[in-house]
XYZ file of C-alpha atoms in Angstrom:
739
model
C -148.432 -131.188 -167.218
C -148.198 -131.649 -163.480
C -152.029 -132.372 -163.085
C -152.068 -135.511 -165.445
C -151.315 -138.634 -163.483
C -148.520 -140.608 -165.070
C -149.963 -143.736 -166.872
C -148.057 -146.879 -166.080
C -147.850 -147.340 -169.924
C -148.814 -144.796 -172.635
C -149.901 -147.622 -174.997
C -152.658 -148.695 -172.555
C -154.418 -145.375 -172.815
C -157.973 -145.780 -174.063
C -158.499 -144.442 -177.635
C -161.383 -142.511 -176.286
C -159.171 -139.965 -174.447
C -157.028 -139.520 -177.463
C -159.270 -139.639 -180.662
C -162.683 -138.794 -178.927
C -165.483 -140.862 -178.164
C -167.077 -141.082 -181.556
C -164.191 -142.526 -183.511
C -163.115 -144.647 -180.547
C -166.479 -146.231 -180.441
C -166.495 -147.129 -184.155
C -162.804 -148.541 -183.730
C -163.960 -150.704 -180.778
C -167.203 -152.026 -182.433
C -165.824 -152.656 -185.793
C -162.212 -153.309 -185.593
C -161.758 -154.560 -182.019
C -159.368 -151.714 -181.320
C -159.600 -150.290 -177.766
C -156.171 -148.781 -176.720
C -153.372 -146.659 -178.305
C -151.428 -150.077 -178.445
C -154.204 -151.780 -180.328
C -154.194 -149.026 -182.948
C -150.470 -149.167 -183.402
C -150.586 -152.826 -183.893
C -153.268 -152.377 -186.512
C -150.786 -152.596 -189.394
C -151.334 -151.358 -193.021
C -152.601 -154.205 -195.246
C -150.704 -152.801 -198.125
C -149.202 -149.771 -199.489
C -150.054 -147.704 -202.703
C -147.223 -146.012 -204.423
C -148.289 -142.518 -205.691
C -148.464 -142.939 -209.341
C -148.848 -146.700 -209.142
C -152.277 -148.053 -209.332
C -154.105 -150.937 -207.802
C -154.853 -154.069 -209.883
C -158.661 -153.574 -210.321
C -158.644 -156.813 -212.159
C -158.111 -158.902 -209.084
C -160.506 -157.381 -206.678
C -161.913 -159.851 -204.217
C -165.681 -160.296 -204.174
C -167.750 -159.273 -201.194
C -164.835 -157.710 -199.262
C -164.370 -154.116 -198.271
C -161.618 -152.829 -200.507
C -159.673 -149.380 -200.831
C -158.472 -148.595 -204.292
C -156.488 -145.775 -205.725
C -157.723 -144.939 -209.315
C -158.521 -142.429 -211.909
C -162.072 -141.484 -213.038
C -162.449 -142.383 -216.726
C -165.953 -141.179 -217.269
C -169.236 -140.396 -215.347
C -172.692 -140.556 -216.663
C -176.054 -139.386 -214.995
C -179.130 -141.452 -215.853
C -182.681 -140.773 -214.825
C -185.144 -143.647 -214.313
C -188.752 -144.204 -212.974
C -189.173 -146.293 -209.654
C -191.479 -146.593 -206.931
C -190.106 -143.724 -205.126
C -189.758 -141.581 -208.209
C -192.495 -142.598 -210.343
C -192.321 -139.653 -212.971
C -188.755 -140.763 -214.253
C -187.163 -138.455 -211.496
C -184.987 -141.147 -210.055
C -181.276 -140.447 -210.689
C -178.337 -142.870 -210.800
C -174.781 -141.745 -211.374
C -172.390 -144.289 -212.931
C -168.805 -143.597 -212.795
C -166.128 -145.721 -214.313
C -162.701 -145.774 -212.752
C -159.546 -147.278 -214.166
C -156.097 -148.177 -213.022
C -154.635 -149.379 -216.362
C -155.159 -152.930 -215.520
C -158.930 -153.015 -215.133
C -162.030 -150.931 -214.845
C -164.622 -150.784 -212.108
C -168.116 -149.297 -211.974
C -169.123 -147.068 -209.276
C -172.817 -146.409 -208.613
C -174.522 -143.584 -206.617
C -178.329 -143.260 -206.268
C -180.799 -140.693 -205.317
C -179.686 -137.533 -203.453
C -176.441 -139.082 -203.066
C -175.482 -138.227 -206.748
C -174.904 -134.472 -206.389
C -171.560 -134.207 -204.649
C -169.828 -137.071 -206.664
C -171.238 -135.677 -209.864
C -169.557 -132.439 -209.091
C -166.383 -133.830 -207.764
C -165.648 -136.984 -209.780
C -164.724 -135.443 -213.091
C -162.939 -137.531 -215.857
C -159.053 -137.476 -214.972
C -159.557 -136.970 -211.131
C -157.590 -139.307 -208.891
C -158.957 -140.474 -205.625
C -159.052 -143.248 -203.091
C -162.316 -145.181 -203.135
C -163.574 -147.612 -200.534
C -166.574 -149.818 -200.548
C -167.713 -153.424 -200.824
C -167.247 -155.130 -204.235
C -170.331 -156.915 -205.711
C -171.277 -158.195 -208.965
C -174.145 -156.715 -210.978
C -175.063 -157.837 -214.439
C -171.872 -159.910 -214.430
C -169.709 -156.779 -213.669
C -167.830 -155.783 -210.541
C -169.045 -152.771 -208.988
C -168.831 -150.581 -205.863
C -172.273 -149.252 -204.695
C -171.989 -145.780 -202.938
C -168.414 -146.017 -202.155
C -166.777 -143.306 -199.953
C -163.913 -141.474 -201.509
C -161.040 -139.070 -200.762
C -159.859 -136.991 -203.629
C -156.023 -136.887 -204.093
C -155.603 -133.389 -205.306
C -152.213 -132.828 -203.894
C -153.049 -129.153 -203.322
C -155.027 -128.841 -200.127
C -152.700 -128.789 -197.306
C -154.074 -131.645 -195.208
C -153.934 -134.044 -198.163
C -150.469 -133.069 -199.028
C -149.190 -133.637 -195.524
C -150.899 -136.954 -195.285
C -149.919 -138.284 -198.537
C -146.639 -136.627 -198.845
C -144.746 -139.917 -198.416
C -144.435 -141.888 -201.630
C -146.026 -144.869 -199.968
C -149.738 -144.492 -198.940
C -150.564 -146.950 -196.138
C -153.885 -148.743 -196.872
C -155.381 -150.243 -193.602
C -157.878 -153.004 -192.980
C -160.887 -150.843 -192.984
C -164.596 -151.314 -192.555
C -167.691 -149.644 -194.146
C -167.770 -147.455 -191.132
C -164.414 -146.334 -191.124
C -162.443 -145.624 -194.265
C -158.694 -146.436 -194.584
C -157.708 -142.811 -194.820
C -159.376 -142.009 -191.562
C -157.683 -144.810 -189.712
C -154.379 -143.444 -191.254
C -155.162 -139.978 -189.700
C -155.784 -141.669 -186.270
C -152.550 -143.505 -186.350
C -150.816 -140.227 -187.155
C -152.090 -138.932 -183.872
C -151.010 -141.699 -181.641
C -147.688 -142.587 -183.600
C -145.407 -140.460 -181.177
C -146.292 -142.931 -178.315
C -144.695 -145.800 -180.226
C -141.381 -144.713 -178.643
C -142.753 -146.021 -175.236
C -143.590 -149.456 -176.550
C -141.997 -152.103 -174.275
C -140.115 -154.691 -176.284
C -141.098 -158.422 -175.668
C -137.977 -159.812 -177.369
C -134.934 -160.605 -175.187
C -132.124 -158.206 -176.108
C -129.699 -161.039 -177.021
C -132.367 -162.585 -179.412
C -132.953 -159.353 -181.033
C -129.325 -158.464 -181.629
C -128.304 -161.958 -182.667
C -131.008 -161.935 -185.387
C -130.339 -158.420 -186.434
C -133.902 -157.269 -185.760
C -135.081 -153.509 -185.244
C -136.040 -152.393 -181.798
C -139.860 -152.283 -181.541
C -140.531 -148.561 -181.638
C -138.546 -148.210 -184.689
C -140.432 -151.036 -186.338
C -143.777 -149.518 -185.437
C -142.692 -146.197 -186.989
C -141.534 -147.895 -190.158
C -144.590 -149.993 -190.784
C -147.014 -146.981 -190.445
C -144.781 -144.241 -192.176
C -142.187 -146.086 -194.501
C -140.062 -143.945 -196.586
C -138.963 -146.951 -198.668
C -139.832 -150.529 -199.346
C -136.952 -151.496 -197.311
C -138.423 -149.837 -194.328
C -141.540 -151.900 -194.606
C -139.536 -155.133 -195.119
C -137.503 -154.455 -192.067
C -140.541 -153.629 -189.937
C -142.390 -156.664 -191.015
C -139.561 -158.900 -190.307
C -139.254 -157.562 -186.862
C -143.112 -157.596 -186.018
C -143.415 -161.279 -187.524
C -140.851 -162.322 -184.924
C -142.802 -160.666 -182.036
C -145.964 -162.619 -183.112
C -144.154 -165.903 -183.671
C -142.104 -165.652 -180.552
C -144.711 -164.752 -178.121
C -147.135 -167.341 -179.313
C -144.448 -170.025 -179.289
C -143.537 -168.973 -175.656
C -147.156 -169.423 -174.627
C -147.304 -172.899 -176.256
C -143.782 -173.843 -174.816
C -145.051 -172.955 -171.395
C -148.139 -175.117 -171.687
C -145.917 -178.080 -172.898
C -143.537 -177.290 -169.931
C -146.394 -177.329 -167.555
C -148.073 -180.299 -168.991
C -144.717 -182.218 -168.806
C -144.668 -181.678 -165.194
C -148.018 -183.225 -164.447
C -148.498 -186.808 -163.309
C -150.810 -189.295 -165.111
C -151.652 -192.919 -164.700
C -149.918 -195.063 -167.153
C -152.515 -197.198 -168.964
C -151.219 -200.504 -170.441
C -153.760 -202.786 -172.045
C -154.224 -206.295 -170.473
C -152.661 -208.942 -172.666
C -155.895 -210.761 -173.465
C -158.531 -208.274 -172.870
C -160.966 -206.079 -174.656
C -158.458 -204.832 -177.340
C -157.384 -208.298 -178.320
C -161.102 -209.572 -178.516
C -161.906 -206.479 -180.594
C -159.047 -206.965 -183.030
C -159.967 -210.536 -183.473
C -163.441 -209.760 -184.688
C -162.355 -207.020 -187.096
C -163.530 -208.047 -190.680
C -160.379 -206.306 -192.304
C -156.813 -205.809 -191.567
C -155.590 -202.521 -190.236
C -153.666 -200.205 -192.798
C -149.782 -199.918 -192.180
C -150.539 -196.281 -191.086
C -153.188 -197.174 -188.666
C -150.952 -199.680 -187.056
C -147.995 -197.199 -186.923
C -150.049 -194.519 -185.244
C -151.859 -196.897 -182.864
C -148.337 -197.903 -181.674
C -147.315 -194.239 -181.012
C -150.591 -193.769 -178.906
C -150.022 -196.963 -176.959
C -146.369 -195.881 -176.182
C -147.683 -192.522 -174.927
C -150.404 -194.103 -172.805
C -147.810 -196.211 -170.998
C -145.950 -193.224 -169.704
C -146.745 -191.454 -166.400
C -147.057 -187.956 -168.176
C -150.330 -187.177 -169.900
C -150.225 -187.831 -173.585
C -151.154 -184.825 -175.780
C -151.405 -186.017 -179.292
C -152.963 -184.607 -182.281
C -154.236 -187.297 -184.800
C -154.912 -185.833 -188.189
C -155.883 -187.836 -191.249
C -157.698 -187.560 -194.553
C -161.357 -187.772 -194.640
C -162.139 -191.475 -194.262
C -158.591 -192.556 -193.397
C -159.908 -194.566 -190.366
C -159.171 -192.137 -187.428
C -162.317 -193.338 -185.531
C -160.828 -196.815 -185.575
C -157.509 -195.756 -184.255
C -159.246 -193.682 -181.555
C -161.537 -196.526 -180.571
C -158.503 -198.980 -180.169
C -156.877 -196.372 -177.811
C -160.096 -196.197 -175.820
C -160.331 -199.918 -175.551
C -156.766 -200.237 -174.403
C -157.528 -197.614 -171.540
C -160.686 -199.605 -170.617
C -158.514 -202.930 -170.571
C -156.215 -200.957 -168.146
C -159.105 -200.337 -165.716
C -159.851 -196.759 -166.739
C -162.780 -194.999 -168.685
C -162.497 -193.101 -172.096
C -164.566 -190.257 -173.016
C -165.036 -188.934 -176.709
C -166.217 -185.459 -177.253
C -167.996 -184.581 -180.642
C -168.868 -181.165 -181.712
C -172.654 -181.711 -182.517
C -175.386 -184.139 -181.320
C -175.752 -185.695 -184.836
C -172.163 -186.670 -184.793
C -172.222 -187.821 -181.149
C -175.081 -190.190 -182.014
C -173.452 -191.296 -185.111
C -170.092 -192.140 -183.265
C -172.179 -193.958 -180.652
C -173.891 -195.969 -183.456
C -170.848 -196.868 -185.419
C -168.766 -197.644 -182.302
C -171.391 -199.993 -180.771
C -171.729 -201.578 -184.180
C -168.030 -202.177 -184.620
C -167.793 -203.587 -181.114
C -170.833 -205.890 -181.237
C -171.366 -207.935 -178.180
C -168.153 -206.182 -176.706
C -170.329 -203.196 -176.101
C -172.931 -205.007 -174.159
C -171.084 -205.035 -170.702
C -173.549 -206.135 -167.899
C -176.119 -207.307 -170.444
C -177.151 -210.839 -171.280
C -175.538 -211.024 -174.667
C -172.288 -209.416 -173.556
C -168.924 -211.333 -173.460
C -166.707 -211.486 -170.437
C -164.398 -208.625 -171.576
C -167.336 -206.413 -172.627
C -167.909 -202.911 -171.416
C -170.848 -200.504 -171.592
C -170.779 -197.798 -174.213
C -172.977 -194.882 -173.210
C -174.176 -191.674 -175.065
C -174.579 -188.309 -173.325
C -176.145 -185.288 -175.085
C -178.136 -182.203 -174.112
C -181.239 -183.279 -175.506
C -181.577 -186.611 -173.857
C -184.603 -187.466 -171.567
C -184.023 -186.950 -167.828
C -184.286 -190.691 -167.188
C -181.749 -191.830 -169.823
C -179.541 -189.041 -168.605
C -179.591 -190.120 -165.109
C -178.752 -193.711 -166.017
C -175.853 -192.556 -168.109
C -174.603 -190.385 -165.401
C -174.849 -193.329 -162.948
C -172.979 -195.629 -165.344
C -170.161 -193.158 -165.533
C -169.902 -192.618 -161.871
C -169.829 -196.227 -161.027
C -167.312 -197.256 -163.708
C -170.041 -199.413 -165.279
C -169.641 -197.508 -168.553
C -165.883 -197.918 -169.900
C -166.730 -195.617 -172.851
C -168.768 -192.486 -172.989
C -169.599 -190.461 -176.211
C -171.033 -187.101 -175.888
C -171.238 -183.328 -176.821
C -170.231 -180.479 -174.677
C -172.732 -181.829 -172.137
C -169.854 -184.082 -171.021
C -168.003 -180.983 -169.652
C -170.858 -179.918 -167.213
C -170.216 -179.939 -163.651
C -172.781 -182.623 -162.960
C -170.784 -185.166 -164.917
C -168.579 -187.441 -162.615
C -166.340 -190.208 -163.671
C -165.209 -193.223 -161.971
C -161.624 -193.072 -163.239
C -161.313 -191.048 -166.587
C -158.167 -192.157 -168.281
C -158.426 -190.888 -171.826
C -160.282 -187.940 -173.552
C -160.684 -188.148 -177.338
C -161.749 -184.907 -178.912
C -163.134 -185.090 -182.275
C -162.942 -182.187 -184.800
C -160.460 -180.091 -182.842
C -161.182 -176.817 -184.562
C -164.430 -176.658 -182.913
C -163.021 -176.991 -179.359
C -161.000 -174.478 -177.577
C -158.054 -174.898 -175.327
C -160.158 -174.078 -172.269
C -162.753 -176.845 -173.063
C -160.162 -179.371 -173.318
C -158.849 -178.186 -169.952
C -162.300 -178.382 -168.411
C -162.622 -181.978 -169.437
C -159.117 -182.868 -168.314
C -160.110 -181.585 -164.920
C -162.657 -184.458 -164.665
C -159.931 -187.143 -163.887
C -158.479 -187.905 -160.439
C -155.220 -187.202 -162.251
C -154.985 -185.348 -165.716
C -156.221 -188.030 -168.357
C -154.372 -188.623 -171.696
C -155.686 -186.635 -174.416
C -156.115 -187.451 -178.118
C -157.357 -184.883 -180.361
C -158.554 -185.851 -183.938
C -159.073 -183.513 -186.828
C -160.170 -184.347 -190.286
C -159.111 -181.153 -191.713
C -155.520 -181.902 -192.709
C -153.385 -179.211 -191.234
C -150.029 -178.063 -192.863
C -147.142 -178.619 -190.533
C -146.726 -174.879 -189.736
C -150.213 -174.459 -188.726
C -149.821 -177.591 -186.380
C -146.945 -175.827 -184.906
C -148.589 -172.596 -184.421
C -152.019 -173.794 -183.223
C -151.390 -177.077 -181.686
C -147.798 -176.407 -180.440
C -148.786 -178.100 -177.153
C -149.356 -181.412 -178.955
C -147.327 -184.131 -180.593
C -148.601 -184.958 -184.040
C -149.488 -188.250 -185.797
C -150.704 -188.339 -189.378
C -152.825 -191.054 -191.215
C -152.125 -190.384 -194.956
C -153.332 -193.703 -196.578
C -156.958 -194.405 -197.326
C -158.145 -197.798 -196.428
C -158.640 -200.400 -199.065
C -161.919 -200.370 -200.939
C -162.435 -196.610 -200.961
C -163.174 -195.204 -204.391
C -161.967 -192.036 -205.999
C -164.172 -188.974 -206.162
C -164.538 -187.070 -209.459
C -165.293 -183.389 -208.831
C -166.502 -180.708 -211.321
C -167.498 -177.188 -211.179
C -170.955 -176.264 -212.532
C -171.143 -172.698 -213.606
C -174.899 -172.148 -213.253
C -174.937 -168.486 -214.351
C -172.576 -168.965 -217.507
C -174.025 -172.370 -218.521
C -177.495 -173.013 -217.243
C -177.685 -176.347 -219.191
C -174.738 -177.636 -217.011
C -177.054 -177.340 -213.972
C -179.849 -179.282 -215.786
C -177.267 -181.949 -216.567
C -176.224 -182.165 -212.807
C -179.698 -183.193 -211.949
C -179.634 -185.753 -214.732
C -176.533 -187.123 -213.242
C -178.360 -187.418 -209.802
C -181.171 -189.268 -211.459
C -178.831 -191.593 -213.226
C -177.112 -192.425 -209.827
C -180.327 -193.219 -208.135
C -181.529 -195.175 -211.087
C -178.359 -197.283 -210.557
C -179.415 -197.980 -206.979
C -177.374 -195.185 -205.326
C -178.296 -192.233 -203.311
C -177.298 -188.411 -203.410
C -176.799 -185.362 -201.196
C -177.710 -181.978 -202.109
C -176.062 -179.385 -199.659
C -177.156 -175.796 -199.191
C -175.626 -172.987 -197.161
C -178.926 -172.010 -195.384
C -182.020 -173.674 -193.866
C -184.680 -171.265 -195.157
C -187.082 -171.031 -192.198
C -185.185 -168.058 -190.802
C -187.584 -165.293 -189.506
C -187.541 -162.456 -191.937
C -186.477 -159.242 -190.308
C -189.783 -157.282 -190.442
C -187.815 -153.952 -190.640
C -186.189 -155.244 -193.902
C -189.446 -156.481 -195.403
C -191.112 -153.214 -194.807
C -188.532 -151.331 -196.900
C -189.225 -151.117 -200.430
C -186.644 -152.669 -202.623
C -184.767 -149.796 -204.057
C -182.430 -150.094 -206.964
C -179.441 -150.341 -204.469
C -181.134 -153.147 -202.722
C -181.577 -154.810 -206.250
C -177.944 -154.509 -206.738
C -177.128 -156.483 -203.546
C -176.574 -160.141 -204.341
C -179.326 -162.551 -203.562
C -179.261 -164.520 -200.195
C -177.683 -168.097 -200.331
C -179.853 -170.833 -201.373
C -181.902 -172.426 -198.598
C -182.497 -176.309 -197.926
C -186.324 -175.959 -197.697
C -186.582 -174.028 -200.995
C -184.295 -176.135 -202.998
C -185.944 -179.329 -201.669
C -189.296 -178.007 -202.726
C -187.993 -176.953 -206.130
C -186.292 -180.338 -206.729
C -189.109 -182.531 -205.622
C -191.558 -180.693 -207.854
C -189.132 -180.171 -210.825
C -185.842 -181.851 -211.784
C -186.058 -184.681 -209.250
C -189.748 -185.208 -209.381
C -190.739 -188.798 -208.556
C -187.585 -189.394 -206.350
C -187.908 -189.773 -202.615
C -186.203 -186.412 -201.265
C -186.023 -185.594 -197.668
C -184.337 -182.674 -195.717
C -182.052 -182.498 -192.761
C -180.757 -179.446 -190.946
C -179.514 -178.422 -187.544
C -182.784 -176.867 -186.301
C -184.783 -179.958 -186.515
C -185.550 -181.931 -183.252
C -182.646 -184.575 -182.469
C -185.125 -187.402 -182.839
C -186.254 -186.264 -186.349
C -182.644 -185.781 -187.475
C -181.766 -189.197 -186.266
C -184.932 -190.687 -188.096
C -184.054 -188.971 -191.278
C -180.473 -190.214 -191.130
C -181.585 -193.821 -190.422
C -183.929 -193.819 -193.434
C -181.272 -192.539 -195.481
C -178.653 -194.993 -194.344
C -181.305 -197.723 -194.725
C -181.762 -196.654 -198.396
C -185.489 -195.442 -197.882
C -184.587 -191.998 -199.201
C -183.004 -191.215 -202.622
C -181.897 -187.750 -202.076
C -180.994 -185.992 -198.869
C -181.093 -182.038 -199.060
C -179.111 -180.896 -196.118
C -177.065 -178.008 -194.553
C -173.518 -178.875 -193.451
C -174.828 -180.893 -190.625
C -173.596 -183.833 -192.677
C -170.064 -182.419 -192.966
C -168.500 -184.820 -190.585
C -168.763 -188.423 -189.646
C -171.975 -189.248 -191.675
C -171.276 -192.694 -193.188
C -173.509 -194.053 -196.026
C -171.430 -196.049 -198.447
C -174.341 -196.185 -200.925
C -174.253 -192.442 -201.400
C -172.252 -191.739 -204.598
C -173.248 -188.243 -205.610
C -173.227 -184.776 -204.055
C -174.324 -181.438 -205.441
C -173.164 -178.514 -203.443
C -175.320 -175.512 -204.204
C -173.673 -172.043 -203.885
C -170.487 -173.808 -203.361
C -168.640 -170.430 -203.315
C -170.191 -169.638 -200.078
C -168.190 -172.479 -198.295
C -164.521 -172.644 -197.355
C -162.033 -174.981 -199.149
C -161.660 -177.335 -196.234
C -165.366 -177.476 -195.657
C -165.908 -178.374 -199.274
C -163.345 -181.213 -198.933
C -165.035 -182.350 -195.804
C -168.340 -182.477 -197.405
C -167.066 -184.172 -200.414
C -165.763 -186.958 -198.240
C -169.271 -188.146 -197.583
C -169.466 -189.734 -200.936
C -167.364 -192.381 -202.546
C -167.205 -194.303 -199.145
C -168.240 -197.613 -200.788
C -166.953 -199.537 -203.760
C -168.797 -197.272 -206.357
C -167.041 -194.132 -207.619
C -168.141 -190.831 -206.074
C -169.152 -187.627 -207.792
C -169.245 -184.162 -206.464
C -170.767 -181.152 -208.294
C -169.894 -177.688 -207.039
C -172.613 -175.376 -208.350
C -171.685 -171.615 -208.541
C -172.979 -168.338 -210.090
C -169.661 -166.580 -209.596
C -167.936 -165.186 -212.775
C -165.212 -167.208 -214.414
C -162.397 -164.738 -213.285
C -163.562 -164.479 -209.614
C -161.300 -165.561 -206.877
C -164.239 -167.723 -205.564
C -164.094 -169.682 -209.005
C -160.309 -170.146 -208.649
C -161.039 -171.692 -205.080
C -163.618 -174.015 -206.486
C -161.221 -175.146 -209.368
C -158.678 -175.841 -206.797
C -160.981 -178.131 -204.834
C -162.017 -179.908 -208.124
C -158.642 -180.493 -209.276
C -157.161 -182.399 -206.063
C -158.253 -184.891 -203.542
C -155.324 -184.241 -201.418
C -156.459 -182.561 -198.114
C -153.003 -181.353 -197.285
C -152.540 -179.787 -200.517
C -156.048 -178.020 -200.155
C -155.189 -176.842 -196.819
C -152.296 -175.071 -198.101
C -154.332 -173.307 -200.826
C -157.054 -172.539 -198.282
C -154.437 -170.880 -195.989
C -152.943 -168.835 -198.767
C -156.307 -167.519 -199.896
C -157.741 -166.778 -196.496
C -155.983 -164.910 -193.799
C -154.730 -167.254 -191.031
C -156.920 -165.431 -188.650
C -159.780 -167.783 -189.523
C -157.760 -170.914 -189.096
C -155.831 -169.885 -185.951
C -158.645 -167.922 -184.502
C -161.065 -170.658 -184.143
C -158.529 -173.049 -182.576
C -157.147 -170.676 -180.140
C -159.988 -170.747 -177.774
C -162.216 -169.326 -180.469
C -160.468 -165.932 -180.061
C -159.710 -163.637 -183.082
C -156.344 -164.523 -184.475
C -153.403 -162.820 -182.720
C -151.504 -162.896 -186.030
C -151.352 -159.516 -187.868
C -148.251 -159.836 -190.154
C -147.275 -163.486 -189.626
C -148.326 -165.644 -192.538
C -148.333 -169.230 -191.522
C -147.412 -170.653 -194.803
C -144.876 -168.261 -196.060
C -143.146 -167.783 -192.660
C -142.561 -171.463 -191.870
C -138.899 -170.761 -191.116
C -139.749 -167.829 -188.715
C -142.188 -170.129 -186.859
C -139.728 -172.986 -186.535
C -136.897 -170.711 -185.319
C -139.214 -168.954 -182.930
C -140.269 -172.243 -181.497
C -136.792 -173.232 -180.863
C -135.862 -170.058 -179.306
C -138.977 -170.119 -177.193
C -138.254 -173.595 -175.986
C -134.889 -172.563 -174.841
C -136.194 -169.373 -172.985
C -138.947 -171.339 -171.114
C -136.497 -174.084 -170.186
C -134.032 -171.677 -168.795
C -136.678 -169.456 -166.939
C -140.158 -171.017 -166.845
C -141.573 -168.030 -165.095
C -139.924 -165.568 -167.276
C -138.815 -163.752 -164.252
C -135.905 -162.014 -166.056
C -138.009 -160.870 -169.034
C -140.618 -158.403 -167.964
C -141.145 -157.234 -171.394
C -141.979 -160.658 -172.731
C -144.159 -161.282 -169.500
C -146.226 -158.254 -170.390
C -146.745 -159.398 -174.052
C -147.716 -162.800 -173.069
C -150.277 -161.418 -170.586
C -151.709 -159.218 -173.331
C -151.942 -162.173 -175.714
C -153.594 -164.512 -173.109
C -155.850 -161.872 -171.571
C -157.247 -160.999 -174.944
C -158.028 -164.502 -175.761
C -159.413 -165.417 -172.223
C -161.596 -162.370 -172.411
C -162.926 -163.212 -175.905
C -163.376 -166.854 -174.842
C -165.467 -165.784 -171.836
C -167.576 -163.609 -173.957
C -168.210 -166.300 -176.356
C -168.778 -168.641 -173.352
């Protein structure tokens, strides 16, 4: 042993040196696992009990699954195909069952021989593959499998425990192979450095980390799993909350310029010209913001509200207050379409107050400039100059605002629209533009359950707008099952025609654009039966628009809008739609946020199952913005029993965004939600479930705040410091890679 240099920490060993280069490469590429520690923290997703079968009835579509089941029957068919014209093609169909449901497995061509010999009726095995639908039935095409004989030595040793761990796997690496790799590195778990302070661990009766790792991978009883999970949840919640508590602590030390609006300035003039009164909620939230702006520490506030609850109005009043106080305000939008739109609606709301330095402007007026990546050089120079001299009080733009060239005269407030598209680093980059850190207001239209807010935006105070302004109409939503009931789809297009006949307009939303380059490699391959069994690609804007204009919506004025169009063309299409010159706009999700056309009353979302719950809620918020009632039709070909249909039924059944965001979270893993917000990195959460573990998160937040207040540098907690570095490094690295 003397020759092996002592590693500082066995858990940092690269997997290459332990498992060999081939397995390590697959683990790195497909699962993001690089070190022994990464693999130890790749926890089983669930456990199968020997003798207890998975519910085949609730398999998720399109996901890679591992099931333990028994072969019910196997049939070999021959057929003719392009490759085997004389009826020599072979297809093996195997039905497996678990008592609750049945699932079809399909093997083709030369791949049929081995399973035909091995998968005899009565055999039990673990099967892994991707669930798809073929002829309205769930199936796995070419699954990998491992027989559970219980006689071969290796199998016995691996599955001797009553609980078989099933790991989050990929097509390249089945769960049982991951299990074997874990078995190899498990002894190093005893060297894991514990991030939890001893007093906290004992006070809450939690297992030491090495023991928790052992029990989660090789449990003997269900109690082992519960104890291990309880401990590992605390790690995740606590380390994350310490990171956020340190951000809050550091932010609270920063100085900022207090901004109090002049008594009879721009804000007063603006309020006087509003054609309506603000809702109670808008007034309350505005007051919270004004109180924050008046302090000498930077405001960090999250403003969340339902689609159409008037967040832009609240943000604009905050910006005007800062301009009144002599500063500048910047609003960041995630896309050019949105930036242009905010610019248009803000200048319209402000009228002559946005014409500072121009003939029509009033004495309090300021200049409102737009800054996006696709602007011409001259317009861009002019905008940059207006910012540098302070001539422009308000600037609205995309990420282009974060570029080095952009200089502000005195940046006092940054408003970030649609938070989930902006990482922590981007917020910091823009904050660095002020002489002193500017105040920060983050707006999100996807309502966030309280726990997610605590976990993702734990460094921000939260304000919620939950009333809709007067004059908003309810939106009726219905699921249209196109495969089961084709006549429902025909009726949907009739409804669109009826809305147009009544003087209104409609959106049709599709998941894809349709001008993507086809991959020549794919086109060259002849379609084999396996490919046919794959599901069709998502519907595309260009194809659907063409089909509608020639068919069900013939005679109506149909236009398309998508993200790859030139910004000027996009703008022209939107203007025509807003002016009522187009009846039906067929678009991708570029219309998801901020598009405001009160006359649009109907929306048909094609392949609605390809969108997330919050995205559907966002899209739906584009109709019913005027006095006429809105209609949203969710078109899907998914079978009645699928999880996708349940998700759509949930969207159709409620207009409450907070309720939907809870459903969304329960159905997706939080990784998606947290991942995007934490600087775009993959979620650091493995066992913590944000909705269920509300209590753990709240307690961890309290403990973290105490720890950070007592020891901001964590000088006395080396284990916690290491864990924190690991969390932040990971995210920093991934953020930089995404760039």
